[in-house]
CSV table of C-alpha atoms in Angstrom, one decimal:
chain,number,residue,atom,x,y,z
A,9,UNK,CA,-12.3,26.8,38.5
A,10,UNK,CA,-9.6,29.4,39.4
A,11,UNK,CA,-10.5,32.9,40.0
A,12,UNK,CA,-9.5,34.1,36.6
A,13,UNK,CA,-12.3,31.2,35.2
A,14,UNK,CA,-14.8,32.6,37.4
A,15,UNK,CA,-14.5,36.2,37.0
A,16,UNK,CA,-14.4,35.9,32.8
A,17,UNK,CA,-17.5,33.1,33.0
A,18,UNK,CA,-19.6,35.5,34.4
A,19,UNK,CA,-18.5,38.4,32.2
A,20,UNK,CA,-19.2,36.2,28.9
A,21,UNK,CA,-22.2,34.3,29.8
A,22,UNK,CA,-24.3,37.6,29.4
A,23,UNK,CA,-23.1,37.9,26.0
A,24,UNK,CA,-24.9,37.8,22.9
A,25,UNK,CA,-22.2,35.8,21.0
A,26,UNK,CA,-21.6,33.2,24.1
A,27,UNK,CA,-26.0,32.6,23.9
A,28,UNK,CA,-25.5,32.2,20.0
A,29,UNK,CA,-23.4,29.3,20.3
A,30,UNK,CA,-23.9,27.9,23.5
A,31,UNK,CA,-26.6,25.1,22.3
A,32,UNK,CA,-24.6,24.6,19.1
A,33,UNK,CA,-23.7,21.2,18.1
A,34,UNK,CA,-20.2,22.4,17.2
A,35,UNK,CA,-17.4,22.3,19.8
A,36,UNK,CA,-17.0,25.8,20.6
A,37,UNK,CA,-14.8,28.3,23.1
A,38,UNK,CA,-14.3,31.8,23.8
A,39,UNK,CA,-10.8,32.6,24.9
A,40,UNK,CA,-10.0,36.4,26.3
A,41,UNK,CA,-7.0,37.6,25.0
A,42,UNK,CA,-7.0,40.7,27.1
A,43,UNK,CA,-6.2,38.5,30.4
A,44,UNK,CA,-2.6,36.6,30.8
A,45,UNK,CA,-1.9,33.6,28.6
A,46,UNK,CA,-5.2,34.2,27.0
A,47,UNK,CA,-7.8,31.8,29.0
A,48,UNK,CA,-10.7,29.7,27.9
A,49,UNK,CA,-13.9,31.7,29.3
A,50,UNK,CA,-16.5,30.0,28.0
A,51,UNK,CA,-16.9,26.6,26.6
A,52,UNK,CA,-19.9,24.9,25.1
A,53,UNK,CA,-21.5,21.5,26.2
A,54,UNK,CA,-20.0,20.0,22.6
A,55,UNK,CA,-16.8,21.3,23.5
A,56,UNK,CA,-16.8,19.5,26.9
A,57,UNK,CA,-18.0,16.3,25.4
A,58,UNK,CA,-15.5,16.2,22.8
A,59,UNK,CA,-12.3,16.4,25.3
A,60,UNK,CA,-14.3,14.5,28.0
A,61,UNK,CA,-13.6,17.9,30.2
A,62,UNK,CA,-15.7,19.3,32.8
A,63,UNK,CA,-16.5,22.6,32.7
A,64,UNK,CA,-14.6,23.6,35.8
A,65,UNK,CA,-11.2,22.1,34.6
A,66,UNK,CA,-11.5,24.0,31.3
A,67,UNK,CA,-12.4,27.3,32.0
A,68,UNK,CA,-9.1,29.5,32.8
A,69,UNK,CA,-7.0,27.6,31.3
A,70,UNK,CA,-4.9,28.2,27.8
A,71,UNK,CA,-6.2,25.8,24.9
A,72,UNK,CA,-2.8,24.3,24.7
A,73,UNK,CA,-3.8,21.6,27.7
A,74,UNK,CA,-5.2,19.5,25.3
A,75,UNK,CA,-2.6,19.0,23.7
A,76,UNK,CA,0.0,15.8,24.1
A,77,UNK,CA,3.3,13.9,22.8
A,78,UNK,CA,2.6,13.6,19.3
A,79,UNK,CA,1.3,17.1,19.0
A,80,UNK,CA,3.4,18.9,15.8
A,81,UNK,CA,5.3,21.9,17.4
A,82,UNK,CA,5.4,23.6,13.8
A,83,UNK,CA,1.5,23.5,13.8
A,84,UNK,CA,1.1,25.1,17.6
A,85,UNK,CA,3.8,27.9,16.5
A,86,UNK,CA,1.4,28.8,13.8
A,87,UNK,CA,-1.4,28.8,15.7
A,88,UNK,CA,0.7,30.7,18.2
A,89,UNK,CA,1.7,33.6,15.5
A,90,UNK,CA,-1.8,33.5,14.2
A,91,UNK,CA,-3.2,34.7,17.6
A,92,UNK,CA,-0.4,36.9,18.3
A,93,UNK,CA,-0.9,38.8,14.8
A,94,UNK,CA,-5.5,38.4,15.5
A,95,UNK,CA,-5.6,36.8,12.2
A,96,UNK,CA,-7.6,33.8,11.4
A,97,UNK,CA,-6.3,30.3,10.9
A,98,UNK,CA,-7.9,27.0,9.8
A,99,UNK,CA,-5.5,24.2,10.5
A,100,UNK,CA,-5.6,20.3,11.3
A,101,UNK,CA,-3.9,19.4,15.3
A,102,UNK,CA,-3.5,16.1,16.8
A,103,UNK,CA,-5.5,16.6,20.4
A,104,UNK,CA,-6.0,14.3,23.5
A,105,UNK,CA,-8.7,13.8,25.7
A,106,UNK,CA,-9.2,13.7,29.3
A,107,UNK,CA,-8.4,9.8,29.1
A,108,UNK,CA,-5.8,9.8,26.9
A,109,UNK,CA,-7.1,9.1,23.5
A,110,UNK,CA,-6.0,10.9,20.7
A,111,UNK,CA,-7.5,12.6,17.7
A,112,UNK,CA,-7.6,14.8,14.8
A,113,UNK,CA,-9.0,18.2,15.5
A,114,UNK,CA,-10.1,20.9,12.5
A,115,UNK,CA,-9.4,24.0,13.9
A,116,UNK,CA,-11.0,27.2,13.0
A,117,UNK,CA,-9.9,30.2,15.4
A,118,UNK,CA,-10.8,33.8,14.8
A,119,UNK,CA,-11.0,37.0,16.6
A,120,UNK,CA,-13.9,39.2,17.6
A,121,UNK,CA,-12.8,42.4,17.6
A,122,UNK,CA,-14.2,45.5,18.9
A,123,UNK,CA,-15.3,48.8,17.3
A,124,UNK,CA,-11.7,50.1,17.9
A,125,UNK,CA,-10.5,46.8,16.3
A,126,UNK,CA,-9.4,45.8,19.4
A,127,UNK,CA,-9.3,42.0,19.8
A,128,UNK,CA,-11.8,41.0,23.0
A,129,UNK,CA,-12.3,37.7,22.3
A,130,UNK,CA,-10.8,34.5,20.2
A,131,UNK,CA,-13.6,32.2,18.7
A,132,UNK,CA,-12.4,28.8,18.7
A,133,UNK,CA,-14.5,26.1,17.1
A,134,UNK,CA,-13.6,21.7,16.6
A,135,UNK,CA,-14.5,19.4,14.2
A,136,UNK,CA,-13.4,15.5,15.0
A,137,UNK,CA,-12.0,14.8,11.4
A,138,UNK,CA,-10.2,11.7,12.9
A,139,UNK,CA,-12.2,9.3,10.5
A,140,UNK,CA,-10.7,11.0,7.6
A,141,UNK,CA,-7.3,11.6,8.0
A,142,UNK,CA,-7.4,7.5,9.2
A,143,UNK,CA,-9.1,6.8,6.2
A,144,UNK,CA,-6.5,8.5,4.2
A,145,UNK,CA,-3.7,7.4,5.8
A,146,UNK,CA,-4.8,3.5,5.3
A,147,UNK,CA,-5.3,4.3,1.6
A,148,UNK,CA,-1.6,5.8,1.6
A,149,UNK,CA,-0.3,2.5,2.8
A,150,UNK,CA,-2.3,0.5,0.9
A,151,UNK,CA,-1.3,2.6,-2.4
A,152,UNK,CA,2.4,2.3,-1.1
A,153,UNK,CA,1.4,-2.0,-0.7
A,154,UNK,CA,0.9,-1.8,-4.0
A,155,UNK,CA,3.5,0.0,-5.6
A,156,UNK,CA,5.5,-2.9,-3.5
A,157,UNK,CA,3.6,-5.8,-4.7
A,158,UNK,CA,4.1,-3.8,-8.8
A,159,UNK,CA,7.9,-3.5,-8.2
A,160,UNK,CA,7.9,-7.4,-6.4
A,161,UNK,CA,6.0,-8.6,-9.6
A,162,UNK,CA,8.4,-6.3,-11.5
A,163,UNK,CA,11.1,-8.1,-10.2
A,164,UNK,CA,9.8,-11.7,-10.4
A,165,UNK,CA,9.2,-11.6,-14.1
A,166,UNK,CA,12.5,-10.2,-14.9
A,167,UNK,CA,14.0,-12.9,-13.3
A,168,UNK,CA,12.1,-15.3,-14.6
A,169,UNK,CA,12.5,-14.1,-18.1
A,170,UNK,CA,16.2,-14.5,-17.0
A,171,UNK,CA,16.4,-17.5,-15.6
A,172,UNK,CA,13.8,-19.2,-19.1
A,173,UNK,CA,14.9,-16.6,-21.6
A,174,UNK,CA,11.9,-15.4,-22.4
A,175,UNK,CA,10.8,-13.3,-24.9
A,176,UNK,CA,11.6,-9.6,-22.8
A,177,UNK,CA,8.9,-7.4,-24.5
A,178,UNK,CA,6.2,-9.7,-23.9
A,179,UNK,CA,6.7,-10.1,-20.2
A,180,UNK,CA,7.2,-6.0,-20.4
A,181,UNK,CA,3.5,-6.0,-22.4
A,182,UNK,CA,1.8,-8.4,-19.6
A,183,UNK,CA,3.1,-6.4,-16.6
A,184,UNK,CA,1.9,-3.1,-18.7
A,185,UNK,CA,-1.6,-4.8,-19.1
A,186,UNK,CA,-1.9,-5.5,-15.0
A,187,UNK,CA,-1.1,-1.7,-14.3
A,188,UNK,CA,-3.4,-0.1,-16.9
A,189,UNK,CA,-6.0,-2.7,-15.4
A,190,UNK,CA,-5.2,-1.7,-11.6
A,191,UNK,CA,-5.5,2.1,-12.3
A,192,UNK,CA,-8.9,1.5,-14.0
A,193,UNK,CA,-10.1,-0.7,-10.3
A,194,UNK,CA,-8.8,2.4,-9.0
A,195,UNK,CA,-10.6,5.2,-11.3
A,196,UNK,CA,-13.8,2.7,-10.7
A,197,UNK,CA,-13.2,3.7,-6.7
A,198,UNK,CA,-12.7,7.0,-7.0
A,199,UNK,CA,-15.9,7.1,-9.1
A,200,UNK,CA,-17.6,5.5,-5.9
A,201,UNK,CA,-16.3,6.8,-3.1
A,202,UNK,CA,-18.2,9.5,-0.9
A,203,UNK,CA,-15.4,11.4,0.8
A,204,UNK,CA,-13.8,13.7,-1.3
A,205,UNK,CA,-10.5,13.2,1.0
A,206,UNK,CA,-10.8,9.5,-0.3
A,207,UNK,CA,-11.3,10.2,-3.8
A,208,UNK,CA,-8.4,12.5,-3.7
A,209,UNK,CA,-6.0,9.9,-2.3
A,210,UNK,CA,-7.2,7.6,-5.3
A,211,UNK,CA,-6.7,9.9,-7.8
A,212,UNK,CA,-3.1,10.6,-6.9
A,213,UNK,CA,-2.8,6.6,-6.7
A,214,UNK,CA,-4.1,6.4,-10.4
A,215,UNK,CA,-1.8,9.1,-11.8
A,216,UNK,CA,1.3,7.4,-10.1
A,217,UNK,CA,0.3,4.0,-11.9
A,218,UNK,CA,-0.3,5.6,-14.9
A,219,UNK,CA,3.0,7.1,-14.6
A,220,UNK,CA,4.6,3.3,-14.0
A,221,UNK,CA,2.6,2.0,-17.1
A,222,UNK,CA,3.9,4.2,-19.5
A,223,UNK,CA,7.7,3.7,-18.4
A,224,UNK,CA,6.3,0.2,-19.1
A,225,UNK,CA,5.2,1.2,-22.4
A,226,UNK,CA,8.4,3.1,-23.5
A,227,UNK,CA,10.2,-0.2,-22.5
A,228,UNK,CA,7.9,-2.7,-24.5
A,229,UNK,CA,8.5,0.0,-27.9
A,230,UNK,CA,12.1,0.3,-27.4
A,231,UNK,CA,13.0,-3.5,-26.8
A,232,UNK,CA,14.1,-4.5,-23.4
A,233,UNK,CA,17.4,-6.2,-22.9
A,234,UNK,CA,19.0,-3.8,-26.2
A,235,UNK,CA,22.5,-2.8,-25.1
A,236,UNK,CA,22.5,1.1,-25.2
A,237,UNK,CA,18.9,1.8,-26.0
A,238,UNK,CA,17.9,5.2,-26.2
A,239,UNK,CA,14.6,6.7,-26.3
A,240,UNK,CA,12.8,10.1,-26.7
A,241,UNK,CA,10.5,10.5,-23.4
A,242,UNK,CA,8.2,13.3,-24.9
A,243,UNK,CA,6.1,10.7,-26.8
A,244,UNK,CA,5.0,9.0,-23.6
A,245,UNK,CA,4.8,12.4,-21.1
A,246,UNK,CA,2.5,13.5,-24.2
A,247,UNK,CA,0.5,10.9,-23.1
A,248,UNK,CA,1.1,11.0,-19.6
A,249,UNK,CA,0.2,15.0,-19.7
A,250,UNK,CA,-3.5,14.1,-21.5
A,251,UNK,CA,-4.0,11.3,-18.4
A,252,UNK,CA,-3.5,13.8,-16.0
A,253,UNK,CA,-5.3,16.5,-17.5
A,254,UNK,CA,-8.5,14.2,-17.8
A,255,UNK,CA,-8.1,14.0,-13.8
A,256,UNK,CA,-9.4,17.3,-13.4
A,257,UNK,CA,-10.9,20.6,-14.5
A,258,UNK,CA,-7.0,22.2,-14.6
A,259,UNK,CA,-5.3,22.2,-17.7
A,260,UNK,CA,-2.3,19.9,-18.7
A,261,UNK,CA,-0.2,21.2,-21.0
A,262,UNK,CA,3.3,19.8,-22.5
A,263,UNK,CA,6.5,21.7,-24.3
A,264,UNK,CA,8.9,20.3,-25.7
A,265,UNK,CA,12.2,21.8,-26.5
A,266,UNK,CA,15.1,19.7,-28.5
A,267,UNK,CA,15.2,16.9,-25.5
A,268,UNK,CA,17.9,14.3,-25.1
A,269,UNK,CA,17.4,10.7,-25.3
A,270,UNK,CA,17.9,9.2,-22.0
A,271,UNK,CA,18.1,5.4,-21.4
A,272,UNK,CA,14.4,3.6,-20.0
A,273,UNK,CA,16.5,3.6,-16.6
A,274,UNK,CA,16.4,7.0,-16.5
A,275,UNK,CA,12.6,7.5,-17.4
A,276,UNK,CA,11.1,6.1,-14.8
A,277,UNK,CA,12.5,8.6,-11.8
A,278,UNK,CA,11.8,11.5,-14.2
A,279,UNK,CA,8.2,10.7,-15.6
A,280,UNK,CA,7.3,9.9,-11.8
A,281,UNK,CA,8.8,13.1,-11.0
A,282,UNK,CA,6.4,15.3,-13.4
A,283,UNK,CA,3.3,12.7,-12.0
A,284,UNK,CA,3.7,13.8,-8.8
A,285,UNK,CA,4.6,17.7,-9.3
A,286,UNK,CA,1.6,18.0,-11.5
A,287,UNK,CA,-0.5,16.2,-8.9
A,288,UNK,CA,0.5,18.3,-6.6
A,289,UNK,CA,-0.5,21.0,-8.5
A,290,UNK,CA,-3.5,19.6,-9.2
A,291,UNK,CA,-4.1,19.7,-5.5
A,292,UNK,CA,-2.6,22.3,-3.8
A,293,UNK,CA,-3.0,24.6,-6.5
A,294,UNK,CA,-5.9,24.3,-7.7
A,295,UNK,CA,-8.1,22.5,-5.2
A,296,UNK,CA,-8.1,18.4,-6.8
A,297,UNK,CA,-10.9,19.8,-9.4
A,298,UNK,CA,-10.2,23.5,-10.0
A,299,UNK,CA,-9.8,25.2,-13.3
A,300,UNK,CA,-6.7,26.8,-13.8
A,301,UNK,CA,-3.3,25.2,-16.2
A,302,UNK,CA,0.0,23.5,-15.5
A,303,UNK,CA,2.6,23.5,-18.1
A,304,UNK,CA,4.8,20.6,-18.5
A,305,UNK,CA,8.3,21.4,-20.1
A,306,UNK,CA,11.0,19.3,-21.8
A,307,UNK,CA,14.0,20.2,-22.9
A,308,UNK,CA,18.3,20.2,-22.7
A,309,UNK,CA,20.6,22.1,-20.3
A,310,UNK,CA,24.1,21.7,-19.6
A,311,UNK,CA,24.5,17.9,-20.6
A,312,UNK,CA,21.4,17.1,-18.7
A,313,UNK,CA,17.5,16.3,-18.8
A,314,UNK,CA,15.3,20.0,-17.8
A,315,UNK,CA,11.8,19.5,-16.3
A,316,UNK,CA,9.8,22.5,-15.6
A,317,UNK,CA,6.3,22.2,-14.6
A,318,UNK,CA,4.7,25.3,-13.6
A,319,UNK,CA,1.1,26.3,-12.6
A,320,UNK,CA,-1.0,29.8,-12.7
A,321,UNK,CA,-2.2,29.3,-9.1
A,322,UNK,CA,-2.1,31.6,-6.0
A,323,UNK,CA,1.8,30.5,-5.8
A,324,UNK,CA,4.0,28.7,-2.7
A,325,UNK,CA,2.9,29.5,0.8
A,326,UNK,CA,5.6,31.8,2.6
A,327,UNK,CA,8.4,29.4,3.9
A,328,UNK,CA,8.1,26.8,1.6
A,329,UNK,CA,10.6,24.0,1.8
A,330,UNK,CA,10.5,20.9,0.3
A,331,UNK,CA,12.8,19.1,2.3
A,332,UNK,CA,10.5,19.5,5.2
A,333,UNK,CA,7.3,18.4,3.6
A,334,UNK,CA,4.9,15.6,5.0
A,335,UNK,CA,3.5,15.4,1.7
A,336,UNK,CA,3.3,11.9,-0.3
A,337,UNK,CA,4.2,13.4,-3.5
A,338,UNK,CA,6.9,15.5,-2.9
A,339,UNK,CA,8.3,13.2,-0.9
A,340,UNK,CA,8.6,11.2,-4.0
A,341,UNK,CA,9.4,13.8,-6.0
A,342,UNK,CA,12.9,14.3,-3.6
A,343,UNK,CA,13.5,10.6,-3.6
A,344,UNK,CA,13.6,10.2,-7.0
A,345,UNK,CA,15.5,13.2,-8.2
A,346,UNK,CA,18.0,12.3,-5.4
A,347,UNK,CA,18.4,8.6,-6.7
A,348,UNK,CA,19.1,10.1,-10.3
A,349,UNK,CA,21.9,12.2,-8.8
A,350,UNK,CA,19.6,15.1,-10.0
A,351,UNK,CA,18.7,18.5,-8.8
A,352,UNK,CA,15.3,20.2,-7.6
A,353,UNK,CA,14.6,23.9,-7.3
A,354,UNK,CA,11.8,25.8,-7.1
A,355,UNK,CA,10.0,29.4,-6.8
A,356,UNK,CA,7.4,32.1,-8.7
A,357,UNK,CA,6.6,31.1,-12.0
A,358,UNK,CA,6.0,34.8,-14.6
A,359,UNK,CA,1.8,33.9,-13.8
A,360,UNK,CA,2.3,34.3,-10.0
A,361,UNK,CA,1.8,30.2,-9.6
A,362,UNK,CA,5.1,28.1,-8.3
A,363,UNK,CA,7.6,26.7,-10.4
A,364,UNK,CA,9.4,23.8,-9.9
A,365,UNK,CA,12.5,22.8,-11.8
A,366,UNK,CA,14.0,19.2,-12.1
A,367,UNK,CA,17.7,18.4,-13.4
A,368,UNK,CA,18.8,15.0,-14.2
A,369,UNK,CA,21.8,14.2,-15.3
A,370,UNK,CA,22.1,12.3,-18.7
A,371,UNK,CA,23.8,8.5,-18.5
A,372,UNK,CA,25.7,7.9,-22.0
A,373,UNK,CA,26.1,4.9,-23.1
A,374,UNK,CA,29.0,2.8,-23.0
């Protein structure tokens, strides 16, 4: 331990907040912000046997040490502004171990300030949360299997309806069956499962099949394999809207304003594109089971398809950009308006919640 460690151990280790925590169970450090690059002074026994530290290669040292390769830079900036402003900040950061191993680390930092306001120390407290965020990631892959294996089966029947001429709405009837029967194995999951991270994951994967079956639906009413059929997606977002609103406490609400007809080709990028922006609504905004409402709206502009979906939640964090989001649904949400040659825009919606704003192009037929 350097002289710098030495000097602030002994300071801290009379102090009443250092004897509050130093028997806690939760990985815990005091950093002093009034000495250069804001050192570790005090670490608990949890901390040290979370990092597989000891004490005397921790303390005087800047809490960055644990951190490795696949460490996000965007999340240590934050962290880094955070301290620099002595404002909180609860975040999620990958972290290594002494030998190596990686994992995911809850991170609650927050200053103790003195009776000038004056930060003196940082608290800094760790939560192992590796479990989850594994757990959640295998259900993303899984859910993104079997959106795969759908579009494979998809694919199969078409061909063989094809290939034997079979009867087209049928096949489209069958394939609807197997989704509405997969979402409700889901539902019966997320009805099960203990970890609210896990029954989030699910819910999202039900919504997104839902979304599938009732392209499937508008398919089976309009007649597959019709040259130039047209149809009027409000009737299946009406339905689409009550789904989602049963998800969750938050309100789902359509309008519909003098829509075009599109062709089925066209309803699948934009029903899945209202699925996921009312998902993440439901999520972000609102909490996965908050009350609050999302409007869904439907309507014409300039020779094209207009989806608004806008929620009366606390609004977009500052710097908000979609194009760099990690998130599953708005990833989707990108893909799909990109693959429609559409256009996606977003911002403050008159309640103070965000707005987003999809534009899709209408294909006429030939």
């Amino acid at each position: 331990m350097d002289a710098i460690g030495a000097i602030g151990s002994s300071r801290v280790s009379r102090q009443p907040l250092v004897r509050a925590v130093v028997d806690s169970a939760v990985p815990t450090v005091l950093t002093d912000p009034t000495l250069p690059d804001n050192p570790i002074v005090f670490a608990n026994d949890s901390f040290l046997q979370l990092i597989g530290y000891p004490e005397e290669e921790v303390l005087g040292r800047n809490c960055k040490f644990i951190q490795g390769p696949d460490t996000d830079p965007a999340t240590c900036q934050r962290i880094r502004e955070a301290v620099a402003a002595r404002e909180k900040i609860v975040t999620e950061i990958l972290n290594y171990r002494k030998d190596g191993t990686p994992f995911w680390n809850q991170l609650h930092i927050a200053p103790v300030l003195d009776e000038a306001g004056e930060a003196v120390y940082f608290v800094g407290s760790q939560i192992d949360v590796t479990a989850r965020i594994e757990g959640q990631r295998t259900l993303v892959t899984q859910m993104e299997r079997l959106e795969r294996e759908v579009e494979e089966r998809k694919a199969a029947l078409q061909q063989s309806v094809a290939a034997h001429e079979l009867n087209a709405r049928e096949v489209v009837h069958r394939v609807r069956n197997s989704l509405f029967l997969l979402g409700a194995l889901i539902e019966v999951k997320r009805n099960d499962a203990k970890d609210a991270g896990v029954r989030e994951v699910l819910r999202e994967i039900g919504g997104r099949i839902n979304a599938v079956a009732r392209i499937q639906g508008l398919l089976e009413n309009v007649g597959s394999g019709r040259a130039g059929r047209r149809i009027d997606l409000s009737h299946a977002l009406s339905s689409l809207c009550q789904d989602l609103d049963a998800l969750a406490l938050t309100r789902v609400r359509l309008q519909v304003s003098d829509p075009p007809e599109i062709s089925p080709e066209q309803a699948l990028p934009a029903t899945l594109a209202i699925t996921e922006l009312v998902l993440n609504a439901q999520k972000h905004a609102f909490g996965g089971n908050g009350e609050g409402e999302i409007v869904v709206r439907l309507g014409s502009d300039g020779g094209g398809l207009a989806i608004e979906v806008e929620d009366n939640g606390p609004g977009l964090p500052m710097g908000f950009d979609p194009e760099r989001s990690r998130g599953t649904g708005m990833m989707v949400v990108l893909t799909q308006t990109r693959l429609a040659r559409g256009r996606l825009s977003f911002g403050e919606a008159e309640s103070g919640g965000a707005s987003f704003r999809v534009w899709l192009p209408i294909e006429r037929p030939a």
